[in-house]
Amino acid sequence: DTAVSQTPKYLVTQMGNDKSIKCEQNLGHDTMYWYKQDSKKFLKIMFSYNNKELIINETVPNRFSPKSPDKAHLNLHINSLELGDSAVYFCASSQRTGESPLHFGNGTRLTVT
Amino acid sequence: GDSVVQTEGQVLPSEGDSLIVNCSYETTQYPSLFWYVQYPGEGPQLHLKAMKANDKGRNKGFEAMYRKETTSFHLEKDSVQESDSAVYFCALTSSQAGTALIFGKGTTLSVSS
C-alpha cells in the first residue's frame, strides 16, 4: 500500500546515455512533483504537474523532460546524461498546489560515471 | 523570490539535551510553514506544520511557532532522544496556486546516547 512509489531505486549509467525514472501515486492527489537532492542534501524543485498539466518548470536543462500520462503518474526522462546529473531524485505528490503537504517517494539515486 | 534559511550543518546534542534549530524565511506572500524530517534511505516526510501566524505545530515532543513579526519558525524540543537523529528541513509554501514547497538546506541532528 505504498503511497508514492518510484523506480528504479538505484540507477548507474554512463555519460551520454538516456534514462527514465517512473513515479506512481495511489493517494488520489492532483499534483505531482520532481525534486532533486544534491550531495549536500539540498532539495530543489524541478517540475510540477497538476492534473497532467505542467505548472512549474524551474531552470532545468532541456535534457530533462517530464511526462504525465495521467494524474497518478509522473515520469522523468533524461537525455545525454552528464556527471553533474548525479543526485537523488524524489517524486512527490500533494492534494493540490499551495498549502498542501507533500508526500515523497523514497528516491532514485542516479550515478553517472 | 521566496527563501528559507536554517541552522546549517550538524547539531550534536546528547540524549536529554534541549534543542533549538533556527529557521527564518523570506516571502512576499502569506506562507504556510513546515518542518520535514528525512531518515537515511527515505524521502522527506512531514514532521509538523503551521498554516498561519501564531499557529504552533507539534509532533513527538517537537514544537515550532509561526512568528510573523520575526519571520521565524524555529524547531524546539525539551529533551531529545537518540531516535530523533535525522535530517530536518524547514520549508514554506505560499497560498498562491502553482507554487511549490521551498526548502532550507537541512540540519543534520545526531543525538548521542
PDB file of C-alpha atoms in Angstrom:
ATOM      1  CA  ASP A   1       0.000   0.000   0.000  1.00  0.00           C
ATOM      2  CA  THR A   2       2.900   2.340  -0.841  1.00  0.00           C
ATOM      3  CA  ALA A   3       1.638   5.890  -1.343  1.00  0.00           C
ATOM      4  CA  VAL A   4       4.291   7.261  -3.716  1.00  0.00           C
ATOM      5  CA  SER A   5       6.494   4.722  -5.419  1.00  0.00           C
ATOM      6  CA  GLN A   6       9.318   5.362  -7.828  1.00  0.00           C
ATOM      7  CA  THR A   7      11.514   3.034  -9.836  1.00  0.00           C
ATOM      8  CA  PRO A   8      14.283   2.221 -10.034  1.00  0.00           C
ATOM      9  CA  LYS A   9      15.747   2.817  -6.584  1.00  0.00           C
ATOM     10  CA  TYR A  10      19.291   2.887  -7.960  1.00  0.00           C
ATOM     11  CA  LEU A  11      20.440   3.813 -11.442  1.00  0.00           C
ATOM     12  CA  VAL A  12      24.068   3.657 -12.535  1.00  0.00           C
ATOM     13  CA  THR A  13      24.841   4.687 -16.085  1.00  0.00           C
ATOM     14  CA  GLN A  14      27.491   6.252 -18.275  1.00  0.00           C
ATOM     15  CA  MET A  15      27.753   9.787 -19.566  1.00  0.00           C
ATOM     16  CA  GLY A  16      25.795  10.371 -22.740  1.00  0.00           C
ATOM     17  CA  ASN A  17      23.149   7.740 -22.071  1.00  0.00           C
ATOM     18  CA  ASP A  18      19.390   8.371 -21.855  1.00  0.00           C
ATOM     19  CA  LYS A  19      17.451   7.094 -18.845  1.00  0.00           C
ATOM     20  CA  SER A  20      13.968   7.288 -17.339  1.00  0.00           C
ATOM     21  CA  ILE A  21      12.613   7.265 -13.786  1.00  0.00           C
ATOM     22  CA  LYS A  22       8.994   6.323 -13.161  1.00  0.00           C
ATOM     23  CA  CYS A  23       6.694   7.517 -10.406  1.00  0.00           C
ATOM     24  CA  GLU A  24       3.204   6.498  -9.359  1.00  0.00           C
ATOM     25  CA  GLN A  25       0.983   7.675  -6.516  1.00  0.00           C
ATOM     26  CA  ASN A  26      -2.136   5.957  -5.192  1.00  0.00           C
ATOM     27  CA  LEU A  27      -3.288   8.796  -2.933  1.00  0.00           C
ATOM     28  CA  GLY A  28      -5.692  10.312  -5.438  1.00  0.00           C
ATOM     29  CA  HIS A  29      -3.709  13.555  -5.409  1.00  0.00           C
ATOM     30  CA  ASP A  30      -3.990  16.080  -8.217  1.00  0.00           C
ATOM     31  CA  THR A  31      -0.440  17.423  -8.116  1.00  0.00           C
ATOM     32  CA  MET A  32       2.889  15.679  -8.602  1.00  0.00           C
ATOM     33  CA  TYR A  33       6.468  16.936  -8.420  1.00  0.00           C
ATOM     34  CA  TRP A  34      10.072  16.094  -9.153  1.00  0.00           C
ATOM     35  CA  TYR A  35      12.722  17.302  -6.710  1.00  0.00           C
ATOM     36  CA  LYS A  36      16.493  16.908  -6.972  1.00  0.00           C
ATOM     37  CA  GLN A  37      18.605  16.376  -3.840  1.00  0.00           C
ATOM     38  CA  ASP A  38      22.313  17.032  -4.249  1.00  0.00           C
ATOM     39  CA  SER A  39      25.197  15.561  -2.289  1.00  0.00           C
ATOM     40  CA  LYS A  40      24.801  18.262   0.385  1.00  0.00           C
ATOM     41  CA  LYS A  41      21.162  17.240   0.925  1.00  0.00           C
ATOM     42  CA  PHE A  42      19.763  20.393  -0.682  1.00  0.00           C
ATOM     43  CA  LEU A  43      16.279  19.775  -2.145  1.00  0.00           C
ATOM     44  CA  LYS A  44      15.289  21.782  -5.208  1.00  0.00           C
ATOM     45  CA  ILE A  45      12.041  21.728  -7.143  1.00  0.00           C
ATOM     46  CA  MET A  46      12.387  20.777 -10.801  1.00  0.00           C
ATOM     47  CA  PHE A  47       8.863  20.302 -12.133  1.00  0.00           C
ATOM     48  CA  SER A  48       5.273  20.169 -11.009  1.00  0.00           C
ATOM     49  CA  TYR A  49       2.195  18.853 -12.755  1.00  0.00           C
ATOM     50  CA  ASN A  50      -1.402  19.450 -11.781  1.00  0.00           C
ATOM     51  CA  ASN A  51      -3.862  17.031 -13.331  1.00  0.00           C
ATOM     52  CA  LYS A  52      -1.454  16.229 -16.171  1.00  0.00           C
ATOM     53  CA  GLU A  53      -0.724  19.911 -16.868  1.00  0.00           C
ATOM     54  CA  LEU A  54       2.775  21.329 -16.347  1.00  0.00           C
ATOM     55  CA  ILE A  55       2.561  24.212 -13.859  1.00  0.00           C
ATOM     56  CA  ILE A  56       6.102  24.588 -12.557  1.00  0.00           C
ATOM     57  CA  ASN A  57       9.204  24.317 -14.698  1.00  0.00           C
ATOM     58  CA  GLU A  58      12.237  25.627 -12.855  1.00  0.00           C
ATOM     59  CA  THR A  59      15.518  26.398 -14.567  1.00  0.00           C
ATOM     60  CA  VAL A  60      16.277  22.848 -15.598  1.00  0.00           C
ATOM     61  CA  PRO A  61      18.248  21.857 -18.731  1.00  0.00           C
ATOM     62  CA  ASN A  62      16.152  20.817 -21.706  1.00  0.00           C
ATOM     63  CA  ARG A  63      17.702  17.365 -21.406  1.00  0.00           C
ATOM     64  CA  PHE A  64      15.189  16.761 -18.599  1.00  0.00           C
ATOM     65  CA  SER A  65      11.666  16.086 -19.812  1.00  0.00           C
ATOM     66  CA  PRO A  66       8.794  15.157 -17.523  1.00  0.00           C
ATOM     67  CA  LYS A  67       5.751  13.315 -18.803  1.00  0.00           C
ATOM     68  CA  SER A  68       2.439  12.759 -17.069  1.00  0.00           C
ATOM     69  CA  PRO A  69       0.227  10.209 -18.861  1.00  0.00           C
ATOM     70  CA  ASP A  70      -2.423  10.561 -16.148  1.00  0.00           C
ATOM     71  CA  LYS A  71      -2.676  12.295 -12.803  1.00  0.00           C
ATOM     72  CA  ALA A  72      -1.376   9.253 -10.912  1.00  0.00           C
ATOM     73  CA  HIS A  73       1.875   9.020 -12.877  1.00  0.00           C
ATOM     74  CA  LEU A  74       4.767  11.389 -13.480  1.00  0.00           C
ATOM     75  CA  ASN A  75       7.858  10.117 -15.239  1.00  0.00           C
ATOM     76  CA  LEU A  76      11.201  11.837 -15.755  1.00  0.00           C
ATOM     77  CA  HIS A  77      13.286  11.234 -18.848  1.00  0.00           C
ATOM     78  CA  ILE A  78      16.857  12.462 -19.008  1.00  0.00           C
ATOM     79  CA  ASN A  79      18.800  12.680 -22.271  1.00  0.00           C
ATOM     80  CA  SER A  80      22.562  12.806 -22.716  1.00  0.00           C
ATOM     81  CA  LEU A  81      23.367  12.285 -19.063  1.00  0.00           C
ATOM     82  CA  GLU A  82      26.218  14.321 -17.541  1.00  0.00           C
ATOM     83  CA  LEU A  83      28.340  13.779 -14.432  1.00  0.00           C
ATOM     84  CA  GLY A  84      26.589  16.695 -12.732  1.00  0.00           C
ATOM     85  CA  ASP A  85      23.241  14.933 -13.020  1.00  0.00           C
ATOM     86  CA  SER A  86      24.324  12.507 -10.292  1.00  0.00           C
ATOM     87  CA  ALA A  87      21.926  13.063  -7.391  1.00  0.00           C
ATOM     88  CA  VAL A  88      18.899  11.582  -5.671  1.00  0.00           C
ATOM     89  CA  TYR A  89      15.663  12.373  -7.495  1.00  0.00           C
ATOM     90  CA  PHE A  90      12.463  12.430  -5.460  1.00  0.00           C
ATOM     91  CA  CYS A  91       8.947  12.225  -6.749  1.00  0.00           C
ATOM     92  CA  ALA A  92       6.223  13.721  -4.565  1.00  0.00           C
ATOM     93  CA  SER A  93       2.506  14.367  -4.653  1.00  0.00           C
ATOM     94  CA  SER A  94       0.047  16.643  -2.889  1.00  0.00           C
ATOM     95  CA  GLN A  95      -3.690  17.096  -2.861  1.00  0.00           C
ATOM     96  CA  ARG A  96      -3.308  20.470  -4.576  1.00  0.00           C
ATOM     97  CA  THR A  97      -0.643  23.125  -5.008  1.00  0.00           C
ATOM     98  CA  GLY A  98      -0.046  25.800  -2.426  1.00  0.00           C
ATOM     99  CA  GLU A  99      -0.616  24.798   1.186  1.00  0.00           C
ATOM    100  CA  SER A 100      -0.966  21.032   0.941  1.00  0.00           C
ATOM    101  CA  PRO A 101       1.824  18.940   2.479  1.00  0.00           C
ATOM    102  CA  LEU A 102       3.886  16.819   0.138  1.00  0.00           C
ATOM    103  CA  HIS A 103       4.172  13.044   0.227  1.00  0.00           C
ATOM    104  CA  PHE A 104       7.548  11.894  -1.072  1.00  0.00           C
ATOM    105  CA  GLY A 105       8.702   8.649  -2.592  1.00  0.00           C
ATOM    106  CA  ASN A 106      11.904   7.034  -1.352  1.00  0.00           C
ATOM    107  CA  GLY A 107      14.034   8.450  -4.130  1.00  0.00           C
ATOM    108  CA  THR A 108      16.097   7.240  -7.071  1.00  0.00           C
ATOM    109  CA  ARG A 109      19.839   7.511  -6.639  1.00  0.00           C
ATOM    110  CA  LEU A 110      21.304   8.303 -10.051  1.00  0.00           C
ATOM    111  CA  THR A 111      25.041   7.859 -10.527  1.00  0.00           C
ATOM    112  CA  VAL A 112      26.583   8.953 -13.804  1.00  0.00           C
ATOM    113  CA  THR A 113      30.090   7.646 -14.491  1.00  0.00           C
TER     114      THR A 113
ATOM    115  CA  GLY B   1      11.975  35.082  -4.545  1.00  0.00           C
ATOM    116  CA  ASP B   2      10.938  33.007  -1.558  1.00  0.00           C
ATOM    117  CA  SER B   3      13.699  31.597   0.609  1.00  0.00           C
ATOM    118  CA  VAL B   4      14.317  29.695   3.830  1.00  0.00           C
ATOM    119  CA  VAL B   5      17.463  29.866   5.955  1.00  0.00           C
ATOM    120  CA  GLN B   6      18.010  27.366   8.745  1.00  0.00           C
ATOM    121  CA  THR B   7      20.797  26.219  11.062  1.00  0.00           C
ATOM    122  CA  GLU B   8      23.274  24.591   8.714  1.00  0.00           C
ATOM    123  CA  GLY B   9      25.436  21.543   9.124  1.00  0.00           C
ATOM    124  CA  GLN B  10      25.308  19.215  12.098  1.00  0.00           C
ATOM    125  CA  VAL B  11      23.854  19.609  15.563  1.00  0.00           C
ATOM    126  CA  LEU B  12      25.326  17.154  18.106  1.00  0.00           C
ATOM    127  CA  PRO B  13      23.362  17.081  21.371  1.00  0.00           C
ATOM    128  CA  SER B  14      23.391  14.298  23.941  1.00  0.00           C
ATOM    129  CA  GLU B  15      20.240  12.438  24.932  1.00  0.00           C
ATOM    130  CA  GLY B  16      18.196  14.558  27.294  1.00  0.00           C
ATOM    131  CA  ASP B  17      19.576  17.877  25.997  1.00  0.00           C
ATOM    132  CA  SER B  18      17.212  20.587  24.820  1.00  0.00           C
ATOM    133  CA  LEU B  19      17.220  21.530  21.150  1.00  0.00           C
ATOM    134  CA  ILE B  20      16.593  24.613  19.030  1.00  0.00           C
ATOM    135  CA  VAL B  21      17.068  24.540  15.271  1.00  0.00           C
ATOM    136  CA  ASN B  22      16.666  28.008  13.813  1.00  0.00           C
ATOM    137  CA  CYS B  23      14.579  28.740  10.723  1.00  0.00           C
ATOM    138  CA  SER B  24      13.934  32.121   9.131  1.00  0.00           C
ATOM    139  CA  TYR B  25      12.013  32.786   5.954  1.00  0.00           C
ATOM    140  CA  GLU B  26      11.504  35.457   3.313  1.00  0.00           C
ATOM    141  CA  THR B  27       8.437  35.756   1.141  1.00  0.00           C
ATOM    142  CA  THR B  28       6.102  38.393  -0.220  1.00  0.00           C
ATOM    143  CA  GLN B  29       3.122  36.048   0.124  1.00  0.00           C
ATOM    144  CA  TYR B  30       1.345  34.575   3.137  1.00  0.00           C
ATOM    145  CA  PRO B  31       3.162  31.294   3.626  1.00  0.00           C
ATOM    146  CA  SER B  32       2.381  28.038   5.300  1.00  0.00           C
ATOM    147  CA  LEU B  33       5.394  26.717   7.198  1.00  0.00           C
ATOM    148  CA  PHE B  34       6.583  23.162   7.619  1.00  0.00           C
ATOM    149  CA  TRP B  35       9.283  21.036   9.141  1.00  0.00           C
ATOM    150  CA  TYR B  36      10.114  17.863   7.242  1.00  0.00           C
ATOM    151  CA  VAL B  37      12.298  15.015   8.548  1.00  0.00           C
ATOM    152  CA  GLN B  38      14.370  12.671   6.437  1.00  0.00           C
ATOM    153  CA  TYR B  39      15.767   9.339   7.631  1.00  0.00           C
ATOM    154  CA  PRO B  40      18.557   7.545   5.734  1.00  0.00           C
ATOM    155  CA  GLY B  41      17.387   5.932   2.507  1.00  0.00           C
ATOM    156  CA  GLU B  42      13.946   7.528   2.672  1.00  0.00           C
ATOM    157  CA  GLY B  43      12.202  10.558   1.280  1.00  0.00           C
ATOM    158  CA  PRO B  44      11.398  13.561   3.454  1.00  0.00           C
ATOM    159  CA  GLN B  45       8.196  13.230   5.461  1.00  0.00           C
ATOM    160  CA  LEU B  46       6.067  15.873   7.067  1.00  0.00           C
ATOM    161  CA  HIS B  47       7.033  16.385  10.710  1.00  0.00           C
ATOM    162  CA  LEU B  48       4.866  19.337  11.701  1.00  0.00           C
ATOM    163  CA  LYS B  49       3.166  22.338  10.148  1.00  0.00           C
ATOM    164  CA  ALA B  50       1.663  25.750  10.899  1.00  0.00           C
ATOM    165  CA  MET B  51      -0.679  27.333   8.410  1.00  0.00           C
ATOM    166  CA  LYS B  52      -0.895  30.892   9.722  1.00  0.00           C
ATOM    167  CA  ALA B  53       0.724  33.378  12.083  1.00  0.00           C
ATOM    168  CA  ASN B  54       0.732  32.375  15.786  1.00  0.00           C
ATOM    169  CA  ASP B  55      -0.101  28.745  14.987  1.00  0.00           C
ATOM    170  CA  LYS B  56       2.068  26.188  16.772  1.00  0.00           C
ATOM    171  CA  GLY B  57       2.930  22.908  15.100  1.00  0.00           C
ATOM    172  CA  ARG B  58       3.530  19.901  17.372  1.00  0.00           C
ATOM    173  CA  ASN B  59       4.693  16.341  16.833  1.00  0.00           C
ATOM    174  CA  LYS B  60       6.510  13.765  19.016  1.00  0.00           C
ATOM    175  CA  GLY B  61       7.587  16.369  21.557  1.00  0.00           C
ATOM    176  CA  PHE B  62       8.802  18.830  18.905  1.00  0.00           C
ATOM    177  CA  GLU B  63       7.214  22.263  18.590  1.00  0.00           C
ATOM    178  CA  ALA B  64       7.534  25.220  16.238  1.00  0.00           C
ATOM    179  CA  MET B  65       5.744  28.561  16.483  1.00  0.00           C
ATOM    180  CA  TYR B  66       4.858  30.544  13.353  1.00  0.00           C
ATOM    181  CA  ARG B  67       6.106  34.051  14.220  1.00  0.00           C
ATOM    182  CA  LYS B  68       5.213  36.572  11.553  1.00  0.00           C
ATOM    183  CA  GLU B  69       6.817  39.527  13.348  1.00  0.00           C
ATOM    184  CA  THR B  70      10.253  37.887  13.287  1.00  0.00           C
ATOM    185  CA  THR B  71       9.615  35.734  10.152  1.00  0.00           C
ATOM    186  CA  SER B  72      10.765  32.654  12.048  1.00  0.00           C
ATOM    187  CA  PHE B  73       9.689  29.057  12.630  1.00  0.00           C
ATOM    188  CA  HIS B  74      12.292  27.587  14.993  1.00  0.00           C
ATOM    189  CA  LEU B  75      12.099  23.889  15.841  1.00  0.00           C
ATOM    190  CA  GLU B  76      12.345  23.125  19.567  1.00  0.00           C
ATOM    191  CA  LYS B  77      12.348  20.111  21.831  1.00  0.00           C
ATOM    192  CA  ASP B  78      12.889  19.939  25.586  1.00  0.00           C
ATOM    193  CA  SER B  79      14.654  16.587  25.681  1.00  0.00           C
ATOM    194  CA  VAL B  80      15.994  14.883  22.554  1.00  0.00           C
ATOM    195  CA  GLN B  81      16.327  11.126  22.120  1.00  0.00           C
ATOM    196  CA  GLU B  82      18.714   9.077  20.013  1.00  0.00           C
ATOM    197  CA  SER B  83      15.778   8.097  17.778  1.00  0.00           C
ATOM    198  CA  ASP B  84      15.334  11.780  16.828  1.00  0.00           C
ATOM    199  CA  SER B  85      18.557  11.604  14.809  1.00  0.00           C
ATOM    200  CA  ALA B  86      17.755  12.559  11.201  1.00  0.00           C
ATOM    201  CA  VAL B  87      17.986  15.451   8.747  1.00  0.00           C
ATOM    202  CA  TYR B  88      15.432  18.202   9.385  1.00  0.00           C
ATOM    203  CA  PHE B  89      14.257  20.636   6.720  1.00  0.00           C
ATOM    204  CA  CYS B  90      12.365  23.847   7.250  1.00  0.00           C
ATOM    205  CA  ALA B  91      10.104  24.672   4.300  1.00  0.00           C
ATOM    206  CA  LEU B  92       7.498  27.133   3.136  1.00  0.00           C
ATOM    207  CA  THR B  93       4.824  27.292   0.530  1.00  0.00           C
ATOM    208  CA  SER B  94       2.687  30.252  -0.334  1.00  0.00           C
ATOM    209  CA  SER B  95      -1.068  30.244  -0.644  1.00  0.00           C
ATOM    210  CA  GLN B  96      -0.732  31.211  -4.283  1.00  0.00           C
ATOM    211  CA  ALA B  97      -1.768  28.424  -6.636  1.00  0.00           C
ATOM    212  CA  GLY B  98       1.009  26.944  -8.721  1.00  0.00           C
ATOM    213  CA  THR B  99       3.726  27.315  -6.103  1.00  0.00           C
ATOM    214  CA  ALA B 100       5.936  24.556  -4.822  1.00  0.00           C
ATOM    215  CA  LEU B 101       7.486  23.807  -1.455  1.00  0.00           C
ATOM    216  CA  ILE B 102      10.743  25.733  -0.915  1.00  0.00           C
ATOM    217  CA  PHE B 103      13.226  24.037   1.416  1.00  0.00           C
ATOM    218  CA  GLY B 104      16.039  25.231   3.619  1.00  0.00           C
ATOM    219  CA  LYS B 105      19.375  23.464   3.262  1.00  0.00           C
ATOM    220  CA  GLY B 106      18.731  20.967   6.035  1.00  0.00           C
ATOM    221  CA  THR B 107      20.125  20.392   9.526  1.00  0.00           C
ATOM    222  CA  THR B 108      21.596  17.039  10.478  1.00  0.00           C
ATOM    223  CA  LEU B 109      20.661  16.126  14.036  1.00  0.00           C
ATOM    224  CA  SER B 110      22.871  13.427  15.570  1.00  0.00           C
ATOM    225  CA  VAL B 111      21.925  12.593  19.147  1.00  0.00           C
ATOM    226  CA  SER B 112      24.452  10.627  21.174  1.00  0.00           C
ATOM    227  CA  SER B 113      23.401   8.260  23.955  1.00  0.00           C
TER     228      SER B 113
END
